Tab-separated table of C-alpha atoms in Angstrom:
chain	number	residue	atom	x	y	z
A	24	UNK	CA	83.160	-170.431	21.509
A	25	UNK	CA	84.189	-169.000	24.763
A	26	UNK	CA	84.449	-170.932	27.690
A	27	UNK	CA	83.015	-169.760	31.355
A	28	UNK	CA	83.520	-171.190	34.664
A	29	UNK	CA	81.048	-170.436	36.864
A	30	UNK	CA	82.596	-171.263	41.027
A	31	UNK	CA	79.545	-171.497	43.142
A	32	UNK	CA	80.731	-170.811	46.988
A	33	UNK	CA	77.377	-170.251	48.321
A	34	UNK	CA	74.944	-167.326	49.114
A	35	UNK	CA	71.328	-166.796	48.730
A	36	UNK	CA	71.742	-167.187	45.145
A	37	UNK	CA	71.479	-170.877	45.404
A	38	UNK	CA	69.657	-171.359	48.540
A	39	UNK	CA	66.827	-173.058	49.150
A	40	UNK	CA	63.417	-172.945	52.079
A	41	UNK	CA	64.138	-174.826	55.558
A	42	UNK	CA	61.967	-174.777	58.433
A	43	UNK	CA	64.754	-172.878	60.158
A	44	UNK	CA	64.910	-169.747	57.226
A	45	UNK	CA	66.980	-170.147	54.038
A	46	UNK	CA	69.958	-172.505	53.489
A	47	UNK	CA	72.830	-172.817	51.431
A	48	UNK	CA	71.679	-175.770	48.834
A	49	UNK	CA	73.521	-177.976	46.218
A	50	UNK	CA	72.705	-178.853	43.058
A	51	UNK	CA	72.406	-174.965	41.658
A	52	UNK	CA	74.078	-176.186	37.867
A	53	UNK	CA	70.904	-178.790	37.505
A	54	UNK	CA	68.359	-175.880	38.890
A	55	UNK	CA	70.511	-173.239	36.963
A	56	UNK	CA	70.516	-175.545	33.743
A	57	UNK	CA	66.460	-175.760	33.877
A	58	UNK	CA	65.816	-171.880	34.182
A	59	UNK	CA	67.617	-170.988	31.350
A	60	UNK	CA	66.336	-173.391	29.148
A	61	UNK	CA	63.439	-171.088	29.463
A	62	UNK	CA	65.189	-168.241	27.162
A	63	UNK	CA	67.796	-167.961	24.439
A	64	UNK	CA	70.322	-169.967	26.753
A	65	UNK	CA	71.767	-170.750	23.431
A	66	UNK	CA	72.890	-167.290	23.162
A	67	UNK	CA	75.302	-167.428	26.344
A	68	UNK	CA	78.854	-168.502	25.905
A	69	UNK	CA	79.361	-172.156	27.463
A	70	UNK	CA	80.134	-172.896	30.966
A	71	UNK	CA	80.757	-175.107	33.377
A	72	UNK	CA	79.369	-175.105	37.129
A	73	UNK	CA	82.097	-176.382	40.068
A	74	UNK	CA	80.331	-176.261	43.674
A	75	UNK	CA	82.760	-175.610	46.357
A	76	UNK	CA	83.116	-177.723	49.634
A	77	UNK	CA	82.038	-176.881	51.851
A	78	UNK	CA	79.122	-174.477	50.745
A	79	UNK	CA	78.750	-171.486	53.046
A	80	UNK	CA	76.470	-168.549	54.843
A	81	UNK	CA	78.546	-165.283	53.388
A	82	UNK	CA	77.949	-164.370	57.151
A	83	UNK	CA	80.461	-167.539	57.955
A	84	UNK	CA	83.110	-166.109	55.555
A	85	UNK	CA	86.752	-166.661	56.634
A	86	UNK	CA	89.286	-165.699	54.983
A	87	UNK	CA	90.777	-168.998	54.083
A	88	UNK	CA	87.623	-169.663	52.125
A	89	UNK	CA	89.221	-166.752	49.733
A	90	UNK	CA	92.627	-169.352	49.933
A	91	UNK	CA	90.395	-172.093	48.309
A	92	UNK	CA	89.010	-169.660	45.756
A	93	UNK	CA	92.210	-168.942	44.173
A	94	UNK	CA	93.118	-172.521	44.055
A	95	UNK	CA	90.330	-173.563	42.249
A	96	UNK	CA	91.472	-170.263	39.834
A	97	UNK	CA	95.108	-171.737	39.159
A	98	UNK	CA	93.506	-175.094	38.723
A	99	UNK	CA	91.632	-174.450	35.750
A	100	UNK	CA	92.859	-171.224	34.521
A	101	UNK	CA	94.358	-172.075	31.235
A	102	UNK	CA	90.943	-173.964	30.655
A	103	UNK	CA	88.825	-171.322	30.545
A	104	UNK	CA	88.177	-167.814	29.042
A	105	UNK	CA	86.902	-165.993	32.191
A	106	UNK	CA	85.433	-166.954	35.473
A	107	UNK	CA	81.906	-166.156	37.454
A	108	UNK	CA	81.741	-166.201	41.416
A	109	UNK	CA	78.638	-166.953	42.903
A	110	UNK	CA	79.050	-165.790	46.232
A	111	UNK	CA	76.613	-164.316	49.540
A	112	UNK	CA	76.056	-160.790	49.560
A	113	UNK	CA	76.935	-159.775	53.129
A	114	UNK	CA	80.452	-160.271	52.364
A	115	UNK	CA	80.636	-160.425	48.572
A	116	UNK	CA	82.722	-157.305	48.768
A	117	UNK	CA	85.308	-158.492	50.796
A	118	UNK	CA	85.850	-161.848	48.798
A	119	UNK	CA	86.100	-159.425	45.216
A	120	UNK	CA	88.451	-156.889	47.315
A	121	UNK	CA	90.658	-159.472	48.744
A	122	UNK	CA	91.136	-161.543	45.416
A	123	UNK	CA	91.770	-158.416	43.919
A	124	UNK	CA	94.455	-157.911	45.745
A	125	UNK	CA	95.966	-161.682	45.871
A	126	UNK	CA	95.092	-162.291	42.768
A	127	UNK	CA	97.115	-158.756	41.300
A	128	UNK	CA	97.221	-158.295	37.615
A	129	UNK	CA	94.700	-160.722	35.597
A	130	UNK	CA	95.267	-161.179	31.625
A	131	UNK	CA	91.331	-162.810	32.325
A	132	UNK	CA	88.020	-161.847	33.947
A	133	UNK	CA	86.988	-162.490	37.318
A	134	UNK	CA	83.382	-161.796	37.873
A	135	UNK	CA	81.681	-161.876	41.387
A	136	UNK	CA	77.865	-161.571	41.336
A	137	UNK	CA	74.865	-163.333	43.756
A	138	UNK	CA	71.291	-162.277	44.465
A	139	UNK	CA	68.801	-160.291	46.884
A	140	UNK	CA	66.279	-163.427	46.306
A	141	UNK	CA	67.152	-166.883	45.699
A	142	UNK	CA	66.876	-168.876	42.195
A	143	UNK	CA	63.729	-169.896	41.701
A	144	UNK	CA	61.384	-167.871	43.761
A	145	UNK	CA	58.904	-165.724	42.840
A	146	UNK	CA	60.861	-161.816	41.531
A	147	UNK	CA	64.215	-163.161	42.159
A	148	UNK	CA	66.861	-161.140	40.650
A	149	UNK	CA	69.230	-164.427	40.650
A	150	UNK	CA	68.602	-165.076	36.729
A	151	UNK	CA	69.834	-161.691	35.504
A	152	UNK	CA	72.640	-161.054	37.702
A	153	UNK	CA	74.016	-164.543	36.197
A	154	UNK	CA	73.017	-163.990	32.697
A	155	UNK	CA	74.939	-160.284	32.930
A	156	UNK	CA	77.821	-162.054	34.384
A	157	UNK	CA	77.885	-164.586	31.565
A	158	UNK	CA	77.767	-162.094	29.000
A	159	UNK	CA	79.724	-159.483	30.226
A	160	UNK	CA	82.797	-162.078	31.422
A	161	UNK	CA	82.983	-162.555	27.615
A	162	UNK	CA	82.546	-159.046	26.076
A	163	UNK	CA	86.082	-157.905	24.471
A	164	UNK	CA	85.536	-154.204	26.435
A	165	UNK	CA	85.108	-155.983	29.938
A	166	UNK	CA	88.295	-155.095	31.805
A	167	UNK	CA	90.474	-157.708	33.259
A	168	UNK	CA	90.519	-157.571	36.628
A	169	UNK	CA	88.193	-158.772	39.906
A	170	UNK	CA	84.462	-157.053	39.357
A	171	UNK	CA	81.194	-157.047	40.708
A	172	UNK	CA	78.075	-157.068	38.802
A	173	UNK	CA	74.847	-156.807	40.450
A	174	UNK	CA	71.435	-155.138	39.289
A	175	UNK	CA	72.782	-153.835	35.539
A	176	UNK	CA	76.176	-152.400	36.958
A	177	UNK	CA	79.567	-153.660	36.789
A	178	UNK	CA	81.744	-152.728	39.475
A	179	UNK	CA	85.513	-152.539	40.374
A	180	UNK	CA	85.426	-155.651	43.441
A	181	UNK	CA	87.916	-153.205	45.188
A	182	UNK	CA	85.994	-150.269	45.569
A	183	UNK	CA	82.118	-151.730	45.598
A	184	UNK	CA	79.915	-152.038	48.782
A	185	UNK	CA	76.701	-153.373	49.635
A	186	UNK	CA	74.417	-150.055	50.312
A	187	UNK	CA	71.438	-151.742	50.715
A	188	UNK	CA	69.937	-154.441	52.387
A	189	UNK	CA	66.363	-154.794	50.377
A	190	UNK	CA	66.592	-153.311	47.159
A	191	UNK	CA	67.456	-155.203	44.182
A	192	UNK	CA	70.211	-152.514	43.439
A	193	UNK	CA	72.776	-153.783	46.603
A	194	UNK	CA	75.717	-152.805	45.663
A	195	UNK	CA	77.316	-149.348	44.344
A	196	UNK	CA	80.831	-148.031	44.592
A	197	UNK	CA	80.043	-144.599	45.697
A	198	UNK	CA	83.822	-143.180	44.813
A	199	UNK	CA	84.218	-144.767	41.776
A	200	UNK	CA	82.296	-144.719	38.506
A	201	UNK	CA	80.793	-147.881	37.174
A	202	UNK	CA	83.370	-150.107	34.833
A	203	UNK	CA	79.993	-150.577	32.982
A	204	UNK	CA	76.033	-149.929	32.722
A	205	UNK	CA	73.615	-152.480	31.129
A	206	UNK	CA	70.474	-151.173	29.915
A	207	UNK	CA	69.313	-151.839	26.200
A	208	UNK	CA	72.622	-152.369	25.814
A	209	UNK	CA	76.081	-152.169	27.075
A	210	UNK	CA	77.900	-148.897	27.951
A	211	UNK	CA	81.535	-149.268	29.376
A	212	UNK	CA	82.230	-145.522	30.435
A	213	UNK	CA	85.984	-145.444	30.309
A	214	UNK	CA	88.427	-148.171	30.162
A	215	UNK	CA	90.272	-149.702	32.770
A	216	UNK	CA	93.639	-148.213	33.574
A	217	UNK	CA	94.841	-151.433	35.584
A	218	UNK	CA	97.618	-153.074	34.284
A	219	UNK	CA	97.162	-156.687	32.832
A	220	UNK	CA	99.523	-159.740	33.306
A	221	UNK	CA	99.384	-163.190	34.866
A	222	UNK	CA	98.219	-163.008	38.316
A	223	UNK	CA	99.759	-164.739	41.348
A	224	UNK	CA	97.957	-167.675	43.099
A	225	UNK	CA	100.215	-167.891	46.481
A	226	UNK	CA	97.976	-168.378	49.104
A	227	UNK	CA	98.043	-165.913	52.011
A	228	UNK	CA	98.592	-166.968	55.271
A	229	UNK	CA	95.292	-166.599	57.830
A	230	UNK	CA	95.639	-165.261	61.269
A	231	UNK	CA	92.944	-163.597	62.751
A	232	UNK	CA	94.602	-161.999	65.622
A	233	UNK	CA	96.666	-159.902	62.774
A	234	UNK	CA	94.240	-157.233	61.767
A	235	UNK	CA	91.539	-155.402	63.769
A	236	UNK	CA	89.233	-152.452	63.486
A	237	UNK	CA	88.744	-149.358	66.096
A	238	UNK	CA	85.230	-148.034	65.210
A	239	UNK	CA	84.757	-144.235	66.664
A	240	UNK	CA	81.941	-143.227	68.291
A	241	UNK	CA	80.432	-141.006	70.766
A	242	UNK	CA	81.604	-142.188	74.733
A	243	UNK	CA	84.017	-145.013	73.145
A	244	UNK	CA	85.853	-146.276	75.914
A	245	UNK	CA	89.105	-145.196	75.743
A	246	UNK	CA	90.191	-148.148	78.062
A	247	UNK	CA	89.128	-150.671	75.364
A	248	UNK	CA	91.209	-149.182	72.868
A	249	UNK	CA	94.314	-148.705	74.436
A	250	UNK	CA	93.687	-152.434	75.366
A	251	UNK	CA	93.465	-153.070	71.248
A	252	UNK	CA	96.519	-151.256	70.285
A	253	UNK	CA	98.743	-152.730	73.272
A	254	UNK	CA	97.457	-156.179	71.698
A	255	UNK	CA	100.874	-157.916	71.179
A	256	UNK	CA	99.233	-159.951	68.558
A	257	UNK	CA	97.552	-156.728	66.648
A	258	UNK	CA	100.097	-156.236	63.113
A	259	UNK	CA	97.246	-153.810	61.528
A	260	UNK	CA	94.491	-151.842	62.685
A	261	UNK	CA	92.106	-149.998	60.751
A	262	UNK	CA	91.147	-146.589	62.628
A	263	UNK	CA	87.209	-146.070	61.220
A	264	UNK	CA	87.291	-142.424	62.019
A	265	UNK	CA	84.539	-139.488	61.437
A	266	UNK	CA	84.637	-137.091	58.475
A	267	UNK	CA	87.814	-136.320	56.581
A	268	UNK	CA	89.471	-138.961	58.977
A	269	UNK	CA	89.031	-137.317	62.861
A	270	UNK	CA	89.415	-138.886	66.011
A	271	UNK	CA	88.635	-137.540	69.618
A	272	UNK	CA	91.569	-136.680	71.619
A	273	UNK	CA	90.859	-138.107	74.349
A	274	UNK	CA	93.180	-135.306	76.161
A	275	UNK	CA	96.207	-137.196	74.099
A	276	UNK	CA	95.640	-140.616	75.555
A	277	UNK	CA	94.664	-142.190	72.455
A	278	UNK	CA	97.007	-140.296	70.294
A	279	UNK	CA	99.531	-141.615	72.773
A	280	UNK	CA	98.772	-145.549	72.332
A	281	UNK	CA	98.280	-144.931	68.934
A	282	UNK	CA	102.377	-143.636	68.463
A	283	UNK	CA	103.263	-146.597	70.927
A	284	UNK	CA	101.427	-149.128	68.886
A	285	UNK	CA	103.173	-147.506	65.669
A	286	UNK	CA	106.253	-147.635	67.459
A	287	UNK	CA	105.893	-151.130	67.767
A	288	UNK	CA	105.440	-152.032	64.181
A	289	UNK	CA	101.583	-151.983	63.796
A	290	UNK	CA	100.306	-150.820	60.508
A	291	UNK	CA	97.757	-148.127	61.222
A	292	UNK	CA	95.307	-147.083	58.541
A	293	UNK	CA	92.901	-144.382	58.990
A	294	UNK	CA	89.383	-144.875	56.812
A	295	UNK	CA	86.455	-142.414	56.945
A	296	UNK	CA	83.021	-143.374	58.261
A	297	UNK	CA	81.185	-141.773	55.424
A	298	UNK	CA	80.189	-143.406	52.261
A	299	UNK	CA	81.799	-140.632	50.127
A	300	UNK	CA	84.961	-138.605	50.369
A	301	UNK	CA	88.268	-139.320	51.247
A	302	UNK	CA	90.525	-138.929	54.773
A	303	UNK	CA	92.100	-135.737	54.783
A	304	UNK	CA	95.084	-136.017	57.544
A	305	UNK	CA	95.536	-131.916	58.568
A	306	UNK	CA	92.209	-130.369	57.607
A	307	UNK	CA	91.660	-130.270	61.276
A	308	UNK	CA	94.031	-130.194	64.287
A	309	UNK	CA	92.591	-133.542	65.638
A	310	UNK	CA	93.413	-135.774	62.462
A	311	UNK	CA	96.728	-134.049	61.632
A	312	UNK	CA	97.597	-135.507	65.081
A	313	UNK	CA	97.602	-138.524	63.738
A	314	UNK	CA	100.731	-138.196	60.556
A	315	UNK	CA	102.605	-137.487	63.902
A	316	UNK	CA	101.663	-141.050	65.432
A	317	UNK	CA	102.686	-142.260	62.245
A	318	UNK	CA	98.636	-143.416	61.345
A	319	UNK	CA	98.465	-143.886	57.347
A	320	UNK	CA	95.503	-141.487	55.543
A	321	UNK	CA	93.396	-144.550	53.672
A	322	UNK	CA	92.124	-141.507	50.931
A	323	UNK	CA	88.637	-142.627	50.121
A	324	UNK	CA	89.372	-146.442	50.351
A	325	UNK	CA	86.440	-148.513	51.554
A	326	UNK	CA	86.315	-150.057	55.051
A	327	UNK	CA	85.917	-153.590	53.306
A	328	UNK	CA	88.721	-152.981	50.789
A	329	UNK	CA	90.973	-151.610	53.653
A	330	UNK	CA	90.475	-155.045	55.670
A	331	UNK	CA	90.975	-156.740	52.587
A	332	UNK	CA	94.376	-155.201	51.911
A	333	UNK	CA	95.788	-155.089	55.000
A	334	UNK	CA	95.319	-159.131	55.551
A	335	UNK	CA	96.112	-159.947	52.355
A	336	UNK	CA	99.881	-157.495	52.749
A	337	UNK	CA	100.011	-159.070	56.335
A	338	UNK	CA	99.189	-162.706	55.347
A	339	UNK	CA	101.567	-162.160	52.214
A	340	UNK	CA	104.409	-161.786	55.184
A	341	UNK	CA	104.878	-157.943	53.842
A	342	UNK	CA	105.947	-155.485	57.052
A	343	UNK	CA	107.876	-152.460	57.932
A	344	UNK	CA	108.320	-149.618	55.217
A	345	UNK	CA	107.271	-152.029	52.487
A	346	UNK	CA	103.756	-152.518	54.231
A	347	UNK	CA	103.328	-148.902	54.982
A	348	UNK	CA	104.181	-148.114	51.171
A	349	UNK	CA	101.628	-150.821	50.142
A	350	UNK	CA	98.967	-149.083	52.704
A	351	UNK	CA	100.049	-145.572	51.579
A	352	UNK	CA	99.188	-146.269	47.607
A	353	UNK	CA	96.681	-147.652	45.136
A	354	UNK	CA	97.612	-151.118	44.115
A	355	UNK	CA	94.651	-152.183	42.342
A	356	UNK	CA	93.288	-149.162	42.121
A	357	UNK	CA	90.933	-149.473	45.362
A	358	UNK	CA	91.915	-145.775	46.105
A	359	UNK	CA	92.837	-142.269	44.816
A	360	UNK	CA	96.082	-142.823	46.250
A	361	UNK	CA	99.039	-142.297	43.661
């Protein structure tokens, strides 16, 4: 019989009513435990529930809490046949992106899933979301690597985002296809082309002056960014830029502190604004600017995944030409990158 271990960090999944709005909440394997007694919980492979300390808010998500994740992974890895994380949907893609990418090759699953409406109350989605986790962390054509599942769809953790805020169906990965669709029954569309092994628990090291993001938008002040990319602290900035990847010119002025922060060793990745397609560096005038300043085309990576990446690489002490290779590729396949 397959053994599951289910690593509950938080997230409306398991909260609970205060006066002051809804609250992370222990005891979810006891309440978990007495809903599924309700159906064929015999028909689920075994598992074991491990509440992390402290339980958080997604919105309070650091990433050292991704640190203690992986720990808890190494601790009981041999133990178990695949793992469930129960985890906040603000920031459930960043967690699955960023152990994606610390974690590396997996020779097991890691499953990330949560919930629009808490355990227990009245439509929640909370009870399938788990049960589709449970079954799918054990099904032989479940690839093994960091996924998502949420509302019948399994998705790569590296390329998913949350798309919606009230529907049921939160999260797609609008560049990707779906590793797999549950309706009657399972359908895995293609297999995964991700390389297995045994992944690599070294903790990253956390430093939130490190990486920063440079949103674009109509009358941006140009002081404010030339203020960000002088940041002697900065190591990576993400450039979230409109279209195929374009920035204003700002008469060269930000094209300028752009090649000076380059110049200076920060990693500079450019990710588009919209939800589908990929940065195109020399469609226009404007973005092929920027393979002059020595800014790195993301391809259609997602603004979560690209944060994700570039803290892990940075926190992993990579730099230089090995970080700009890193930035440059597909590692885990978050991108269409070679």
């Amino acid at each position: 019989m397959p053994r599951v271990l289910m690593l509950y960090t938080g997230g409306t999944i398991g909260m609970q009513p205060s006066p002051h709005g809804y609250v992370p909440c222990a005891g979810l394997a006891e309440r978990l435990t007495a809903h599924l007694a309700l159906s064929n919980a015999d028909r689920l492979p075994s598992f074991d529930v491990l509440e992390m300390r402290p339980l958080i808010d997604s919105a309070e998500l650091m990433p050292d809490a991704c640190n203690r994740l992986v720990a808890q992974l190494e601790s009981h890895w041999q133990a178990y046949d695949g793992f469930v994380v129960l985890h906040g949907t603000d920031t459930m893609a960043f967690s699955a992106a960023a152990l994606s990418f610390m974690l590396g090759a997996l020779n097991k699953p890691v499953i990330f899933t949560g919930a629009q409406i808490p355990l227990g109350e009245l439509r929640s989605d909370a009870l399938n979301n788990l049960v589709s986790a449970l079954q799918l962390v054990v099904h032989p054509a479940t690839p093994c690597e960091v996924s998502l599942v949420f509302h019948d769809r399994l998705l790569r953790g590296n390329r998913a985002r949350k798309v919606r805020t009230q529907g049921l169906d939160a999260f797609d990965s609008p560049n990707f296809p779906w590793l797999a669709e549950l309706g009657i029954g399972m359908t895995f569309p293609q297999p995964s082309a991700l390389l297995s092994g045994l992944p690599n628990f070294t903790p990253i090291e956390v430093d939130d002056e490190a990486v920063a993001i440079l949103p674009l938008h109509p009358g941006m002040s140009l002081r404010r960014a030339k203020l960000l990319l002088a940041d002697e602290r900065l190591k990576g900035l993400i450039l979230h830029s409109y279209g195929v990847g374009n920035p204003p010119s700002f008469e060269g002025e930000l094209l300028k502190a752009l090649t000076a922060a380059n110049e200076r060793g920060v990693a500079l990745l450019n990710v588009t604004q919209c939800a589908q397609g990929e940065v195109v560096q020399g469609a226009y005038a404007t973005g092929a600017a920027l393979n002059q300043a020595g800014v790195i085309a993301g391809g259609d990576i997602t603004l979560e995944a690209a944060m994700a990446k570039l803290t892990v690489l940075l926190g992993r002490g990579v730099s230089g030409p090995a970080l700009r290779k890193a930035l440059g590729g597909s590692l885990r396949g978050e991108c269409n990158a070679p």
